[in-house]
PDB file of C-alpha atoms in Angstrom:
ATOM      1  CA  MET N 813     -37.531  -2.752  20.822  1.00  0.00           C
ATOM      2  CA  PRO N 814     -41.044  -3.846  19.912  1.00  0.00           C
ATOM      3  CA  ASP N 815     -43.159  -1.576  17.729  1.00  0.00           C
ATOM      4  CA  GLY N 816     -46.424  -2.266  19.484  1.00  0.00           C
ATOM      5  CA  ILE N 817     -48.377  -3.874  22.274  1.00  0.00           C
ATOM      6  CA  ALA N 818     -50.442  -6.967  21.589  1.00  0.00           C
ATOM      7  CA  GLU N 819     -52.655  -8.488  24.265  1.00  0.00           C
ATOM      8  CA  ALA N 820     -54.924 -11.250  23.075  1.00  0.00           C
ATOM      9  CA  THR N 821     -58.543 -10.038  22.840  1.00  0.00           C
ATOM     10  CA  LEU N 822     -57.746  -6.856  24.827  1.00  0.00           C
ATOM     11  CA  LEU N 823     -55.380  -4.668  22.914  1.00  0.00           C
ATOM     12  CA  ASP N 824     -53.530  -4.492  19.645  1.00  0.00           C
ATOM     13  CA  TYR N 825     -51.658  -1.189  19.445  1.00  0.00           C
ATOM     14  CA  ARG N 826     -48.899  -0.378  16.933  1.00  0.00           C
ATOM     15  CA  TYR N 827     -46.552   2.594  16.782  1.00  0.00           C
ATOM     16  CA  GLN N 828     -43.631   3.715  14.689  1.00  0.00           C
ATOM     17  CA  LEU N 829     -40.189   3.684  16.248  1.00  0.00           C
ATOM     18  CA  VAL N 830     -37.833   6.565  15.601  1.00  0.00           C
ATOM     19  CA  ASP N 831     -34.087   6.072  15.686  1.00  0.00           C
ATOM     20  CA  MET N 832     -32.909   9.361  17.215  1.00  0.00           C
ATOM     21  CA  HIS N 833     -29.433   8.835  15.762  1.00  0.00           C
ATOM     22  CA  GLN N 834     -30.968   9.382  12.315  1.00  0.00           C
ATOM     23  CA  VAL N 835     -32.901  12.559  13.201  1.00  0.00           C
ATOM     24  CA  ASN N 836     -31.192  15.802  12.193  1.00  0.00           C
ATOM     25  CA  CYS N 837     -30.551  17.847  15.347  1.00  0.00           C
ATOM     26  CA  ALA N 838     -31.050  21.228  13.622  1.00  0.00           C
ATOM     27  CA  GLY N 839     -34.795  21.323  14.278  1.00  0.00           C
ATOM     28  CA  LEU N 840     -34.312  20.817  17.996  1.00  0.00           C
ATOM     29  CA  LEU N 841     -31.380  23.221  18.314  1.00  0.00           C
ATOM     30  CA  VAL N 842     -33.295  26.230  16.992  1.00  0.00           C
ATOM     31  CA  GLN N 843     -35.985  25.927  19.644  1.00  0.00           C
ATOM     32  CA  ASP N 844     -35.775  28.033  22.787  1.00  0.00           C
ATOM     33  CA  ASN N 845     -36.753  24.984  24.772  1.00  0.00           C
ATOM     34  CA  PRO N 846     -34.386  23.233  27.222  1.00  0.00           C
ATOM     35  CA  ASP N 847     -36.133  19.877  26.656  1.00  0.00           C
ATOM     36  CA  ALA N 848     -35.490  20.074  22.912  1.00  0.00           C
ATOM     37  CA  LEU N 849     -31.864  21.061  23.472  1.00  0.00           C
ATOM     38  CA  VAL N 850     -31.212  18.111  25.770  1.00  0.00           C
ATOM     39  CA  LEU N 851     -32.920  15.719  23.365  1.00  0.00           C
ATOM     40  CA  ALA N 852     -30.734  17.041  20.531  1.00  0.00           C
ATOM     41  CA  VAL N 853     -27.708  15.303  22.061  1.00  0.00           C
ATOM     42  CA  LEU N 854     -29.179  12.006  20.811  1.00  0.00           C
ATOM     43  CA  CYS N 855     -29.649  13.212  17.234  1.00  0.00           C
ATOM     44  CA  ASP N 856     -27.439  13.214  14.156  1.00  0.00           C
ATOM     45  CA  PHE N 857     -24.914  16.079  14.325  1.00  0.00           C
ATOM     46  CA  GLY N 858     -24.210  15.816  10.604  1.00  0.00           C
ATOM     47  CA  ASP N 859     -20.747  17.098   9.755  1.00  0.00           C
ATOM     48  CA  ARG N 860     -20.449  19.103  12.984  1.00  0.00           C
ATOM     49  CA  ALA N 861     -17.975  17.972  15.622  1.00  0.00           C
ATOM     50  CA  PRO N 862     -19.508  16.437  18.759  1.00  0.00           C
ATOM     51  CA  GLU N 863     -17.464  18.813  20.983  1.00  0.00           C
ATOM     52  CA  GLN N 864     -18.887  21.803  19.124  1.00  0.00           C
ATOM     53  CA  MET N 865     -22.456  20.534  19.423  1.00  0.00           C
ATOM     54  CA  VAL N 866     -22.187  19.695  23.127  1.00  0.00           C
ATOM     55  CA  HIS N 867     -20.664  23.122  23.864  1.00  0.00           C
ATOM     56  CA  TYR N 868     -23.476  24.773  21.911  1.00  0.00           C
ATOM     57  CA  ILE N 869     -26.161  22.818  23.778  1.00  0.00           C
ATOM     58  CA  VAL N 870     -24.650  23.600  27.191  1.00  0.00           C
ATOM     59  CA  ARG N 871     -24.175  27.282  26.331  1.00  0.00           C
ATOM     60  CA  ARG N 872     -27.802  27.583  25.130  1.00  0.00           C
ATOM     61  CA  LEU N 873     -29.067  25.831  28.265  1.00  0.00           C
ATOM     62  CA  LYS N 874     -27.096  28.312  30.366  1.00  0.00           C
ATOM     63  CA  GLU N 875     -28.566  31.237  28.382  1.00  0.00           C
ATOM     64  CA  LEU N 876     -32.130  29.957  28.667  1.00  0.00           C
ATOM     65  CA  LEU N 877     -31.893  29.046  32.350  1.00  0.00           C
ATOM     66  CA  ARG N 878     -29.513  31.757  33.567  1.00  0.00           C
ATOM     67  CA  GLN N 879     -31.835  32.789  36.412  1.00  0.00           C
ATOM     68  CA  ASP N 880     -32.677  29.261  37.532  1.00  0.00           C
ATOM     69  CA  ASP N 881     -29.600  27.345  38.708  1.00  0.00           C
ATOM     70  CA  LYS N 882     -31.677  24.433  40.018  1.00  0.00           C
ATOM     71  CA  ARG N 883     -33.340  23.779  36.650  1.00  0.00           C
ATOM     72  CA  PHE N 884     -30.007  24.229  34.873  1.00  0.00           C
ATOM     73  CA  ARG N 885     -28.448  21.514  37.082  1.00  0.00           C
ATOM     74  CA  GLU N 886     -31.436  19.247  36.371  1.00  0.00           C
ATOM     75  CA  TYR N 887     -31.051  19.679  32.611  1.00  0.00           C
ATOM     76  CA  MET N 888     -27.298  19.117  32.856  1.00  0.00           C
ATOM     77  CA  SER N 889     -28.005  15.895  34.712  1.00  0.00           C
ATOM     78  CA  MET N 890     -30.380  14.797  31.933  1.00  0.00           C
ATOM     79  CA  LEU N 891     -27.755  15.735  29.356  1.00  0.00           C
ATOM     80  CA  GLU N 892     -25.134  13.646  31.173  1.00  0.00           C
ATOM     81  CA  ILE N 893     -27.431  10.620  31.224  1.00  0.00           C
ATOM     82  CA  LEU N 894     -28.449  10.900  27.560  1.00  0.00           C
ATOM     83  CA  SER N 895     -24.866  11.567  26.449  1.00  0.00           C
ATOM     84  CA  GLU N 896     -23.961   8.021  27.529  1.00  0.00           C
ATOM     85  CA  ASN N 897     -26.048   6.738  24.580  1.00  0.00           C
ATOM     86  CA  ARG N 898     -23.707   8.580  22.205  1.00  0.00           C
ATOM     87  CA  ASN N 899     -20.504   8.042  24.216  1.00  0.00           C
ATOM     88  CA  LEU N 900     -20.162  11.833  24.715  1.00  0.00           C
ATOM     89  CA  GLN N 901     -19.242  11.815  28.415  1.00  0.00           C
ATOM     90  CA  ALA N 902     -15.810  13.376  27.737  1.00  0.00           C
ATOM     91  CA  GLN N 903     -17.397  16.235  25.785  1.00  0.00           C
ATOM     92  CA  ILE N 904     -19.958  16.837  28.553  1.00  0.00           C
ATOM     93  CA  LYS N 905     -17.188  16.852  31.151  1.00  0.00           C
ATOM     94  CA  GLU N 906     -15.226  19.404  29.107  1.00  0.00           C
ATOM     95  CA  ALA N 907     -18.312  21.607  28.682  1.00  0.00           C
ATOM     96  CA  GLU N 908     -18.987  21.483  32.430  1.00  0.00           C
ATOM     97  CA  LYS N 909     -15.368  22.422  33.105  1.00  0.00           C
ATOM     98  CA  MET N 910     -15.794  25.383  30.746  1.00  0.00           C
ATOM     99  CA  LEU N 911     -18.788  26.536  32.816  1.00  0.00           C
ATOM    100  CA  THR N 912     -16.720  26.619  35.995  1.00  0.00           C
ATOM    101  CA  GLN N 913     -14.214  29.041  34.514  1.00  0.00           C
ATOM    102  CA  VAL N 914     -15.106  32.374  36.031  1.00  0.00           C
ATOM    103  CA  ASP N 915     -14.400  35.839  34.703  1.00  0.00           C
ATOM    104  CA  VAL N 916     -12.672  37.080  37.850  1.00  0.00           C
ATOM    105  CA  LYS N 917     -12.959  40.699  36.737  1.00  0.00           C
ATOM    106  CA  ARG N 918     -16.751  40.466  37.051  1.00  0.00           C
ATOM    107  CA  LEU N 919     -16.658  39.369  40.702  1.00  0.00           C
ATOM    108  CA  PRO N 920     -17.666  42.083  43.190  1.00  0.00           C
ATOM    109  CA  SER N 921     -14.617  41.360  45.353  1.00  0.00           C
ATOM    110  CA  TYR N 922     -12.320  41.994  42.381  1.00  0.00           C
ATOM    111  CA  GLN N 923     -14.130  45.204  41.527  1.00  0.00           C
ATOM    112  CA  LEU N 924     -13.888  46.417  45.129  1.00  0.00           C
ATOM    113  CA  GLY N 925     -10.173  45.647  45.197  1.00  0.00           C
ATOM    114  CA  TYR N 926      -9.681  47.365  41.874  1.00  0.00           C
ATOM    115  CA  GLU N 927     -11.537  50.462  43.035  1.00  0.00           C
ATOM    116  CA  ASP N 928      -9.545  50.484  46.281  1.00  0.00           C
ATOM    117  CA  GLY N 929      -6.306  50.199  44.296  1.00  0.00           C
ATOM    118  CA  GLU N 930      -7.356  53.028  42.011  1.00  0.00           C
ATOM    119  CA  ALA N 931      -8.198  55.230  44.990  1.00  0.00           C
ATOM    120  CA  LYS N 932      -4.803  54.507  46.584  1.00  0.00           C
ATOM    121  CA  ASN N 933      -3.084  55.233  43.279  1.00  0.00           C
ATOM    122  CA  GLN N 934      -4.974  58.517  42.970  1.00  0.00           C
ATOM    123  CA  ARG N 935      -3.967  59.494  46.523  1.00  0.00           C
ATOM    124  CA  GLN N 936      -0.343  58.663  45.750  1.00  0.00           C
ATOM    125  CA  VAL N 937      -0.378  60.823  42.594  1.00  0.00           C
ATOM    126  CA  VAL N 938      -2.012  63.710  44.450  1.00  0.00           C
ATOM    127  CA  ARG N 939       0.527  63.415  47.287  1.00  0.00           C
ATOM    128  CA  GLN N 940       3.470  63.459  44.861  1.00  0.00           C
ATOM    129  CA  LEU N 941       2.080  66.429  42.951  1.00  0.00           C
ATOM    130  CA  LEU N 942       1.346  68.349  46.164  1.00  0.00           C
ATOM    131  CA  CYS N 943       5.033  68.037  47.080  1.00  0.00           C
ATOM    132  CA  GLN N 944       5.835  70.198  44.049  1.00  0.00           C
ATOM    133  CA  LEU N 945       2.659  72.174  43.290  1.00  0.00           C
ATOM    134  CA  ASP N 946      -0.112  73.921  45.159  1.00  0.00           C
ATOM    135  CA  ALA N 947      -3.561  72.350  45.472  1.00  0.00           C
ATOM    136  CA  SER N 948      -5.186  74.569  42.833  1.00  0.00           C
ATOM    137  CA  ARG N 949      -2.576  73.554  40.217  1.00  0.00           C
ATOM    138  CA  VAL N 950      -2.961  69.840  41.113  1.00  0.00           C
ATOM    139  CA  ALA N 951      -6.745  70.173  40.794  1.00  0.00           C
ATOM    140  CA  GLU N 952      -6.315  71.780  37.372  1.00  0.00           C
ATOM    141  CA  LEU N 953      -3.883  69.096  36.142  1.00  0.00           C
ATOM    142  CA  LEU N 954      -6.049  66.191  37.305  1.00  0.00           C
ATOM    143  CA  GLY N 955      -9.394  67.682  36.324  1.00  0.00           C
ATOM    144  CA  LEU N 956     -10.634  67.687  39.925  1.00  0.00           C
ATOM    145  CA  ASP N 957     -12.061  70.481  42.013  1.00  0.00           C
ATOM    146  CA  ILE N 958      -9.855  71.827  44.773  1.00  0.00           C
ATOM    147  CA  ALA N 959     -12.098  70.430  47.528  1.00  0.00           C
ATOM    148  CA  GLU N 960     -11.609  66.921  46.084  1.00  0.00           C
ATOM    149  CA  VAL N 961      -7.810  67.392  46.019  1.00  0.00           C
ATOM    150  CA  GLU N 962      -7.891  68.508  49.657  1.00  0.00           C
ATOM    151  CA  ARG N 963     -10.122  65.537  50.587  1.00  0.00           C
ATOM    152  CA  ILE N 964      -7.735  63.133  48.838  1.00  0.00           C
ATOM    153  CA  ALA N 965      -4.733  64.814  50.486  1.00  0.00           C
ATOM    154  CA  SER N 966      -6.238  64.378  53.955  1.00  0.00           C
ATOM    155  CA  ALA N 967      -7.270  60.774  53.196  1.00  0.00           C
ATOM    156  CA  GLN N 968      -3.677  59.890  52.377  1.00  0.00           C
ATOM    157  CA  ASP N 969      -2.693  60.678  55.970  1.00  0.00           C
ATOM    158  CA  ASP N 970      -5.328  58.194  57.186  1.00  0.00           C
ATOM    159  CA  ASP N 971      -3.852  55.505  54.865  1.00  0.00           C
ATOM    160  CA  ALA N 972      -0.317  56.215  56.036  1.00  0.00           C
ATOM    161  CA  THR N 973      -1.444  55.957  59.671  1.00  0.00           C
ATOM    162  CA  ARG N 974      -3.202  52.622  58.943  1.00  0.00           C
ATOM    163  CA  ASP N 975      -0.151  51.315  57.089  1.00  0.00           C
ATOM    164  CA  ASP N 976       2.136  52.304  59.987  1.00  0.00           C
ATOM    165  CA  GLN N 977      -0.184  50.592  62.488  1.00  0.00           C
ATOM    166  CA  GLN N 978      -0.238  47.383  60.437  1.00  0.00           C
ATOM    167  CA  THR N 979       3.556  47.164  60.262  1.00  0.00           C
ATOM    168  CA  ASP N 980       3.952  47.667  64.046  1.00  0.00           C
TER     169      ASP N 980
END
C-alpha cells in the first residue's frame, strides 16, 4: 500500500502506515467503545489464544450494546468481515453459537411453568395432609394461614375437574 499521494504540481501528501498486526490489542480492549473492540480483532493478541480474545470481544460488545440489538448485529457483522484478515472465522462462528445458547430458566414461559408446577405441588401436599389432619394443623405445619389452606383445598377440586375433562 502506498504511503502517500503524489499529484504533479497539485499535491504531495505523505502519511505513516500502521500494520495493525503489530499493534498490541490491550489499549483497544480496555475502552468501553464498540468501535475499538471490533478494531482489536486485527491487532496482536500477544500470548493470548485467538478463541479467548474473540470470545472476550463478543462478550464485551454484548455487554455494551445489550439494549440495542440492531447495533450489536451491525458490530458483529463488522467483526465477521475484519476477522477474515486474521483467518478467525471459526472463532467468530463459535462465539456467535455461544450467544445463541439461552438460559432457559430465565425465560418467562419457563418461570410460569415452574410457578404453575409449584402451585400444583402445593395443592397436592395440602390435599394429602387434609386427608389425615384438620385445616388448622395443616396451616400450622406449612406456615400458611387457615384461609390460604382452605383456598388451596378448594382450588384442588377445580384442577381435578379440569384434569377429568381433559382425559374425557
